[in-house]
Amino acid sequence: MPRALLSVSCKDGIVEFARELIKLGFSIISSGGTAAVLRAAGVPVTDLSDVIGPPLFGHRWATLASEVYQPILSRNLPEDDALLARLGLECTDLVCVDLYPFEDKAADPKLTEEEKREFIDVGGPTLLRAAAKGPRIVISSPEQRGEVLVWLAAGKPDEAKFTRKLASRARYEALKHDLAVLKYFGDGEYDGTVGRKVLDFKYGENPSQKGALYEDESATRTDTHASGLLRAVKDARHRLGYVGATDVGRLLTTMTHIGAVCRVNAVPAPCIVVVVKHGNPCGAVIRDNAKAALDAVVSCNEQAVFGGSLMTNFAIGAAEAETLRKRRVRDRHSGAESLLMIDVVIAPSFSEEALAVLKPKTPGSTKWNAVPFTALAGPLDDPTADALDYVRRLDYIRGGFLAQTNYTNVLTFVDPTLEFVGGGLPPFEVRRDLALAWAVCATSNSNTTTIARDGMLLGNGCGRMDRVGSCHLAITDAGDAGHRLEESVAVTDGFFPKDDGPSALFQAGVTTILAPSGSKEDNAIRSFCRNQGIRLILAPNGRCFAQHHA
């Protein structure tokens, strides 16, 4: 008779699982807490303590005995079977173990460090690793139980492949637990991440590269926006590519920064739309109604928005979908008009009518890919919500990686460290435009200068190596899109080393500038702006908001 060892932290469904195993011919052996649950439900079970003795040292020693591991690690050889018989032991064919929820407990401020230490699992990871090496049928997550029962009932087809997959997951669960413990108790000396594959892309950034998406479950277990982002990429009507997935990630970053800066500055933002293309925002608007927002975001830069990825913080119905599908854009060089085309449309939800409108007219087309993202519903409209990403950022460099806390500084106009040159707190409309420009600038690749007016992005000069170059690029970007810049605002993500940047912006029509301080020429910048009547807002250098890499 095959034997199953059950020792689980999550008891939900374990009684039903054990009963199904018994129907399939298994006998059950189980550790204390799990055995008690099974026994109370009337499931025949052998308590592990009957084999190895009672738990010791405050239940720290419960499964760490040779009588547990010999039946798991024995090989499928006659001499090993004979040795087990001489020892009075039976082979263990299936191991079902899930681990203590250390990450949840480590984040609990009510627990002391010693109390958290008790949630470091020793026996569980050891059992998983032993069963994976066995090899045995090893179940390391509750979600696998049903799949294993179906496989067993079907006669264990493709056994080697199936058990290899189970073993890999078991090693992953053990590693994930150990990494969480290491990071918590390691005092910053050790860092890293482990991911679980969500999907393979057709190729990576280029056709010569391979690409895949992995989930960091330490992030997605508590962050609904993180889990929603991955689910959106995975469940897209047409599979996104590698670059498309990076654009979706940047969309969420920009959207949540707009939501955050509007929230802390009491700027109403009922309808936000953002468009990203090749890693940087090229359209962003704040409007009072959905149709106006969708129409305006295309007008930010018709040529750049064409073929981009679009995200809203409001539901898409038939009227909103029609606004996008019927929108015509003009090529700035040839003057020819064509219907707008968008790669991906992400919104909290889509009506059935909207999905029908957005459905590509050409069979097999991957354009107008409608992707529901329910995590966007609510938090951006909730004045108490904070949807920013607080997970540590890791960036690969050859031979290692860089780690830093995330981009969570948010501009607030009541910050006492802000310096208002040439006037006090600007009027509401200017604050709204500065908030929008700041969020776009802060989520674009540095050096960046961003120009906005009337709740609308006009020009985004990003990725330049010099500050004045980013100013000229933003001005050119806006001009090419047909925008006049009178009474507009500009935000730049680093200090001005000279007054050439403010001068270029002033000549283009910009009347309000927000920039970090810290330049040796700060006094010259102040004097220039005063003399020209420019409202200048300086943030201390410690409040910089540049992102130098995607």
XYZ file of C-alpha atoms in Angstrom:
550
model
C 0.000 0.000 0.000
C 1.470 3.402 -0.961
C 1.951 5.835 1.907
C 1.502 9.613 2.049
C 3.091 11.948 4.585
C 0.986 15.060 5.235
C 2.382 17.962 7.272
C 0.813 21.267 6.304
C 0.582 24.793 7.612
C -2.545 25.532 5.544
C -5.175 23.080 6.788
C -7.867 24.259 4.344
C -8.971 21.299 2.229
C -6.509 18.860 3.797
C -9.275 16.569 5.124
C -10.844 16.223 1.681
C -7.436 15.669 0.125
C -6.583 12.902 2.604
C -9.911 11.179 1.993
C -9.302 11.178 -1.756
C -5.833 9.706 -1.222
C -7.332 6.909 0.868
C -9.807 6.181 -1.941
C -6.790 5.835 -4.232
C -5.260 3.257 -1.893
C -2.906 5.387 0.225
C -2.338 5.125 3.946
C -1.754 8.403 5.771
C 0.981 9.370 8.220
C 0.946 12.890 9.580
C 2.591 15.254 12.047
C 0.889 16.616 15.192
C -1.330 19.523 14.111
C -2.260 18.026 10.768
C -2.849 14.607 12.330
C -5.177 16.161 14.907
C -7.276 17.813 12.196
C -7.509 14.559 10.238
C -8.329 12.495 13.305
C -11.049 14.934 14.367
C -12.626 14.524 10.925
C -12.573 10.741 11.219
C -9.775 10.174 8.720
C -7.605 7.111 9.503
C -4.130 8.452 10.225
C -0.898 7.384 11.897
C 0.575 10.146 14.022
C 4.247 10.706 13.247
C 4.957 10.885 16.965
C 4.005 7.205 17.197
C 6.979 6.479 14.927
C 9.643 8.945 16.097
C 8.417 10.055 19.507
C 6.817 13.321 20.645
C 7.920 16.760 19.396
C 10.751 18.341 21.378
C 12.108 21.830 22.073
C 8.806 23.664 21.731
C 7.823 21.718 18.605
C 11.035 22.762 16.817
C 11.957 19.091 16.493
C 8.993 17.220 15.049
C 9.937 15.780 11.657
C 13.738 15.848 11.836
C 14.332 12.160 12.436
C 16.014 9.440 10.412
C 12.806 7.375 10.538
C 11.137 10.152 8.514
C 13.848 10.675 5.906
C 15.006 7.116 5.280
C 11.632 6.135 3.719
C 11.716 9.306 1.585
C 15.327 9.111 0.406
C 15.482 5.372 -0.198
C 16.062 4.445 -3.826
C 13.841 2.213 -5.893
C 16.317 -0.650 -5.548
C 15.941 -4.140 -4.006
C 18.732 -3.531 -1.490
C 17.059 -0.304 -0.283
C 13.715 -2.064 0.054
C 15.398 -4.806 2.083
C 17.119 -2.237 4.309
C 13.826 -0.467 5.006
C 12.286 -3.814 5.935
C 15.123 -4.586 8.367
C 14.609 -1.158 9.936
C 10.894 -1.794 10.255
C 10.032 1.134 7.981
C 7.810 1.587 4.928
C 8.583 3.626 1.826
C 6.944 7.047 1.721
C 5.572 7.598 -1.793
C 3.957 11.023 -1.468
C 4.913 14.042 0.635
C 2.500 16.958 1.044
C 4.089 19.874 2.893
C 3.560 23.610 2.852
C 5.637 26.005 4.860
C 5.167 28.420 7.731
C 4.000 31.848 6.460
C 7.217 33.583 7.492
C 6.800 36.653 5.264
C 3.370 37.409 6.697
C 4.640 37.049 10.249
C 7.798 39.063 9.577
C 5.616 41.954 8.407
C 3.439 41.840 11.530
C 4.446 44.767 13.784
C 2.737 43.143 16.763
C 5.230 40.270 16.862
C 8.620 40.451 18.536
C 11.713 39.292 16.702
C 11.818 36.130 18.814
C 8.195 35.394 17.971
C 8.968 35.876 14.297
C 11.937 33.531 14.619
C 9.552 30.701 15.538
C 8.071 30.933 12.049
C 11.368 29.974 10.426
C 10.518 26.570 9.011
C 13.242 23.938 9.350
C 11.484 20.619 8.956
C 9.246 21.720 6.084
C 11.962 22.822 3.638
C 14.020 19.763 4.599
C 11.106 17.460 3.809
C 10.520 19.205 0.487
C 14.159 18.923 -0.541
C 14.329 15.272 0.495
C 11.131 14.398 -1.377
C 12.322 16.305 -4.454
C 15.566 14.339 -4.450
C 13.813 11.036 -3.664
C 12.265 11.417 -6.161
C 8.822 11.235 -4.620
C 5.471 12.772 -5.445
C 5.942 16.070 -3.623
C 3.210 18.651 -3.121
C 4.441 22.019 -1.866
C 1.403 24.247 -2.412
C -2.320 23.708 -1.721
C -3.134 24.581 -5.330
C -1.334 21.414 -6.500
C -3.457 18.961 -4.521
C -6.315 18.703 -6.990
C -3.954 18.384 -9.951
C -2.083 15.526 -8.261
C -5.319 13.681 -7.434
C -6.422 13.866 -11.063
C -3.005 12.625 -12.195
C -3.022 9.724 -9.725
C -6.543 8.715 -10.751
C -5.455 8.743 -14.405
C -2.727 6.184 -13.687
C 0.240 8.573 -13.342
C 0.840 9.383 -17.038
C 4.270 10.825 -17.973
C 5.395 10.158 -14.415
C 8.997 11.278 -14.786
C 8.012 14.612 -16.357
C 5.208 15.243 -13.876
C 7.220 14.457 -10.750
C 10.147 16.526 -12.052
C 7.797 19.498 -12.319
C 6.544 18.904 -8.781
C 10.113 18.608 -7.496
C 11.112 21.908 -9.102
C 8.178 23.666 -7.479
C 9.121 22.155 -4.104
C 12.682 23.450 -4.396
C 11.299 26.852 -5.369
C 9.009 26.997 -2.320
C 11.879 26.018 -0.012
C 14.214 28.566 -1.605
C 11.587 31.315 -1.449
C 11.095 30.684 2.275
C 14.819 30.610 2.999
C 15.427 33.783 0.975
C 12.730 35.640 2.909
C 14.334 34.570 6.191
C 17.799 35.539 4.953
C 16.678 38.983 3.820
C 14.871 39.665 7.086
C 17.648 38.572 9.421
C 20.575 39.399 7.108
C 20.712 43.124 7.952
C 21.119 44.069 4.308
C 24.248 41.952 3.799
C 22.424 39.610 1.416
C 19.776 40.256 -1.190
C 18.220 38.669 -4.209
C 14.983 37.440 -5.672
C 13.513 34.219 -6.955
C 10.780 34.149 -9.576
C 8.206 31.746 -10.880
C 7.641 31.739 -14.635
C 4.339 33.218 -15.744
C 4.819 32.892 -19.489
C 7.338 32.699 -22.313
C 7.421 35.492 -24.854
C 7.823 34.766 -28.544
C 11.220 36.440 -28.183
C 12.932 38.989 -25.964
C 13.671 42.617 -26.694
C 14.991 41.529 -30.099
C 14.178 38.413 -32.159
C 17.652 37.030 -31.436
C 16.933 36.999 -27.694
C 14.771 34.704 -25.582
C 12.364 36.302 -23.138
C 10.022 35.303 -20.328
C 7.995 36.882 -17.529
C 8.533 35.757 -13.928
C 6.469 36.514 -10.856
C 8.077 37.684 -7.627
C 5.570 36.249 -5.179
C 7.061 38.175 -2.272
C 5.731 41.285 -4.048
C 2.465 40.039 -5.514
C 1.195 38.394 -2.328
C 0.418 41.800 -0.763
C 0.368 44.234 -3.709
C -2.851 44.007 -5.726
C -1.400 46.280 -8.399
C 1.614 43.995 -8.823
C -0.490 40.847 -9.048
C -2.971 42.638 -11.291
C -0.203 43.744 -13.637
C 1.099 40.208 -14.108
C -2.399 38.815 -14.504
C -3.162 41.478 -17.100
C -0.067 40.556 -19.114
C -0.817 36.844 -18.816
C -4.519 37.065 -19.635
C -4.325 39.585 -22.470
C -6.602 38.677 -25.348
C -3.526 38.571 -27.567
C -0.211 37.690 -25.928
C 1.985 40.701 -25.336
C 5.604 40.766 -26.384
C 8.558 41.485 -24.136
C 8.666 45.185 -25.049
C 4.892 45.414 -24.725
C 5.104 44.022 -21.203
C 7.739 46.602 -20.240
C 5.476 49.344 -21.595
C 2.596 48.030 -19.498
C 4.868 48.174 -16.462
C 5.777 51.794 -17.212
C 2.104 52.621 -17.784
C 1.268 51.434 -14.290
C 4.208 53.349 -12.804
C 3.157 56.605 -14.459
C -0.533 56.093 -13.702
C 0.081 55.438 -10.014
C 2.421 58.437 -9.754
C -0.254 60.681 -11.255
C -2.743 59.231 -8.798
C -0.352 59.738 -5.883
C 0.611 63.339 -6.655
C -3.019 64.285 -7.253
C -4.047 62.587 -4.017
C -1.540 64.343 -1.759
C -2.200 67.730 -3.380
C -6.017 67.445 -3.403
C -6.168 67.651 -7.201
C -9.343 65.968 -8.504
C -8.467 63.364 -11.135
C -11.632 61.449 -12.008
C -10.406 60.473 -15.471
C -6.706 59.816 -16.100
C -5.334 58.413 -19.351
C -1.680 57.594 -20.022
C -0.017 56.380 -23.226
C 3.473 54.862 -23.230
C 5.558 53.900 -26.221
C 9.004 52.301 -26.090
C 9.318 52.812 -22.361
C 8.357 56.469 -21.917
C 5.080 58.390 -21.607
C 4.031 60.196 -24.777
C 0.485 61.045 -23.705
C -1.044 61.887 -20.317
C -4.159 63.837 -19.383
C -6.457 64.598 -16.463
C -10.071 65.321 -17.378
C -13.518 65.395 -15.807
C -15.063 62.869 -18.208
C -13.872 59.780 -20.021
C -14.577 60.818 -23.610
C -12.739 64.115 -23.219
C -9.792 62.311 -21.612
C -9.490 59.759 -24.416
C -9.770 62.407 -27.099
C -7.219 64.666 -25.406
C -4.601 61.980 -24.796
C -4.380 61.297 -28.532
C -3.940 65.022 -29.142
C -0.892 65.062 -26.860
C 1.139 63.716 -29.760
C -0.808 61.920 -32.475
C 2.248 60.449 -34.140
C 3.848 59.158 -30.939
C 0.588 57.829 -29.486
C -0.097 55.835 -32.671
C 0.895 52.234 -31.948
C 1.388 52.876 -28.235
C -0.065 51.266 -25.126
C -2.891 53.069 -23.312
C -4.157 52.854 -19.722
C -7.172 54.448 -18.048
C -8.377 54.591 -14.459
C -12.007 54.318 -15.590
C -14.126 51.597 -17.168
C -14.396 51.406 -20.950
C -17.910 51.160 -22.340
C -19.148 51.249 -25.904
C -18.987 55.061 -26.123
C -15.383 55.185 -24.883
C -14.361 52.398 -27.251
C -15.996 54.213 -30.168
C -14.101 57.387 -29.270
C -10.832 55.520 -29.713
C -11.749 53.427 -32.740
C -13.193 56.317 -34.735
C -10.428 58.780 -33.880
C -8.451 59.913 -36.914
C -4.852 61.112 -36.740
C -2.740 63.062 -39.198
C 0.815 62.187 -40.194
C 2.843 65.330 -39.494
C 5.111 64.770 -42.508
C 2.775 63.672 -45.303
C -0.423 65.196 -43.939
C -2.259 61.963 -44.679
C -5.014 60.934 -42.277
C -5.667 57.457 -40.927
C -7.596 55.817 -38.137
C -5.847 55.661 -34.780
C -4.191 52.366 -33.889
C -3.344 51.322 -30.318
C -1.478 48.155 -29.370
C -2.878 47.639 -25.873
C -5.801 49.234 -24.033
C -5.799 48.623 -20.271
C -8.721 49.650 -18.081
C -10.386 48.499 -14.862
C -13.083 46.804 -16.946
C -14.617 46.605 -20.422
C -18.260 46.131 -21.327
C -19.114 43.396 -23.815
C -20.089 46.122 -26.272
C -16.701 47.801 -25.818
C -14.864 44.548 -26.471
C -16.855 44.111 -29.676
C -15.964 47.637 -30.801
C -12.269 47.161 -30.009
C -12.074 43.759 -31.691
C -9.606 44.003 -34.609
C -11.233 43.952 -38.022
C -8.373 41.898 -39.471
C -8.353 38.231 -38.362
C -5.233 37.406 -36.369
C -4.380 41.047 -35.660
C -2.842 41.698 -32.253
C -3.779 45.393 -32.215
C -6.447 46.900 -29.933
C -5.589 44.316 -27.305
C -8.149 44.960 -24.539
C -6.756 44.011 -21.123
C -8.919 44.289 -17.960
C -6.970 45.375 -14.873
C -9.339 45.363 -11.912
C -6.687 46.683 -9.496
C -7.023 50.079 -11.192
C -10.617 50.413 -10.019
C -10.924 52.353 -6.797
C -7.431 53.020 -5.422
C -6.666 55.928 -7.738
C -9.971 57.583 -6.877
C -9.668 56.877 -3.154
C -8.021 59.899 -1.468
C -6.595 57.654 1.254
C -5.126 55.029 -1.067
C -1.449 54.657 -1.896
C -0.837 52.589 -5.002
C 2.898 53.210 -5.421
C 5.388 50.355 -5.633
C 7.384 49.998 -2.400
C 9.317 46.829 -3.283
C 13.113 47.159 -3.443
C 14.399 47.608 -6.986
C 17.115 45.339 -8.326
C 18.991 46.276 -11.505
C 21.421 43.872 -13.142
C 24.958 44.904 -13.987
C 27.541 42.487 -15.259
C 28.659 40.316 -12.379
C 26.086 41.558 -9.886
C 23.087 43.747 -9.297
C 22.254 47.103 -7.781
C 19.614 47.426 -5.079
C 17.746 50.494 -3.918
C 14.448 51.481 -2.375
C 11.782 52.337 -4.913
C 10.674 55.652 -6.399
C 8.210 56.745 -3.733
C 8.972 60.448 -3.192
C 5.886 62.412 -4.192
C 5.768 66.141 -4.891
C 3.643 68.056 -2.390
C 3.187 71.799 -2.629
C 2.959 72.222 1.153
C 6.457 70.772 1.580
C 8.278 73.399 3.691
C 11.543 72.653 1.885
C 10.174 73.898 -1.449
C 11.422 77.341 -2.448
C 9.000 79.545 -4.379
C 10.913 82.150 -6.381
C 8.910 84.961 -7.944
C 5.653 84.242 -6.150
C 4.050 82.045 -3.542
C 1.916 78.954 -3.951
C 0.687 78.937 -7.568
C -3.046 78.854 -8.413
C -4.902 75.555 -8.648
C -4.689 75.156 -12.445
C -0.918 75.590 -12.341
C -0.593 73.102 -9.475
C -2.628 70.568 -11.452
C -0.392 70.987 -14.496
C 2.753 70.781 -12.369
C 1.444 67.622 -10.704
C 0.824 65.979 -14.079
C 4.167 67.105 -15.517
C 6.000 65.978 -12.366
C 4.489 62.464 -12.547
C 5.396 62.085 -16.224
C 8.886 63.512 -15.705
C 9.536 61.338 -12.650
C 8.640 58.183 -14.585
C 10.594 58.920 -17.766
C 14.218 58.108 -18.501
C 16.519 60.920 -17.340
C 17.524 63.526 -18.321
C 13.924 64.611 -18.772
C 12.072 67.886 -19.113
C 8.283 67.710 -19.333
C 5.881 70.453 -20.447
C 2.149 70.530 -19.671
C -0.852 72.844 -19.728
C -4.593 72.507 -19.120
C -4.192 69.072 -17.561
C -2.449 67.733 -20.675
C 1.074 66.623 -21.579
C 2.421 68.805 -24.384
C 6.033 67.681 -24.732
C 8.295 65.127 -23.049
C 12.001 65.496 -23.716
C 13.488 62.381 -22.149
C 16.626 60.284 -22.346
C 18.966 63.183 -23.098
C 22.519 63.383 -21.810
C 22.377 67.140 -21.173
C 19.805 69.247 -19.312
C 19.371 71.937 -21.939
C 19.059 69.215 -24.571
C 16.088 67.760 -22.716
C 14.505 71.231 -22.673
C 14.978 71.669 -26.420
C 13.630 68.170 -27.061
C 10.491 68.837 -25.002
C 9.929 72.109 -26.860
C 10.461 70.442 -30.238
C 8.243 67.515 -29.265
C 5.438 69.902 -28.342
C 5.896 72.023 -31.445
C 5.882 69.029 -33.771
C 2.616 67.935 -32.164
C 1.104 71.338 -32.970
C 1.045 72.788 -29.463
C 1.679 76.393 -28.508
C 3.416 76.708 -25.141
C 2.196 80.068 -23.821
C 1.361 79.892 -20.084
C 2.590 76.290 -19.870
C 4.564 74.689 -17.041
C 7.798 72.711 -17.223
C 9.281 70.180 -14.815
C 12.823 68.863 -15.089
C 14.306 65.992 -13.073
C 17.681 67.526 -12.210
C 19.164 70.932 -11.485
C 20.019 73.435 -14.203
C 23.819 73.774 -14.473
C 23.312 77.032 -16.418
C 20.468 79.356 -17.293
C 20.362 78.107 -20.900
C 17.623 75.601 -20.047
C 15.290 78.128 -18.376
C 16.050 80.570 -21.190
C 14.971 78.090 -23.864
C 11.798 77.264 -21.946
C 10.977 80.955 -21.400
C 11.442 81.776 -25.083
C 9.060 78.942 -25.954
C 6.344 80.359 -23.686
C 6.795 78.460 -20.413
C 5.926 80.626 -17.398
C 6.351 78.180 -14.481
C 9.316 75.854 -13.882
C 9.820 73.191 -11.221
C 13.353 71.839 -10.792
C 15.631 70.420 -8.099
C 18.241 72.757 -6.676
C 21.877 71.885 -6.052
C 23.682 73.658 -8.876
C 26.544 76.095 -8.285
C 24.549 78.385 -10.561
C 21.336 78.278 -8.497
C 21.581 81.994 -7.710
C 22.011 82.807 -11.383
C 18.977 80.653 -12.185
C 16.951 82.488 -9.526
C 18.006 85.878 -10.897
C 17.214 84.923 -14.482
C 13.732 83.693 -13.591
C 12.960 86.772 -11.467
C 14.083 89.082 -14.250
C 11.980 87.274 -16.849
C 8.887 86.945 -14.648
C 9.103 83.157 -14.528
C 7.601 81.439 -11.509
C 10.388 79.111 -10.298
C 9.879 76.357 -7.747
C 13.053 74.737 -6.426
C 12.992 71.391 -4.655
C 15.995 70.502 -2.472
C 18.500 68.188 -4.122
C 17.506 65.435 -1.675
C 14.060 65.414 -3.262
C 15.279 64.613 -6.771
C 13.034 62.272 -8.730
C 15.100 61.089 -11.702
C 14.916 57.575 -13.149
C 18.026 56.888 -15.173
C 17.056 53.461 -16.465
C 13.811 51.768 -17.408
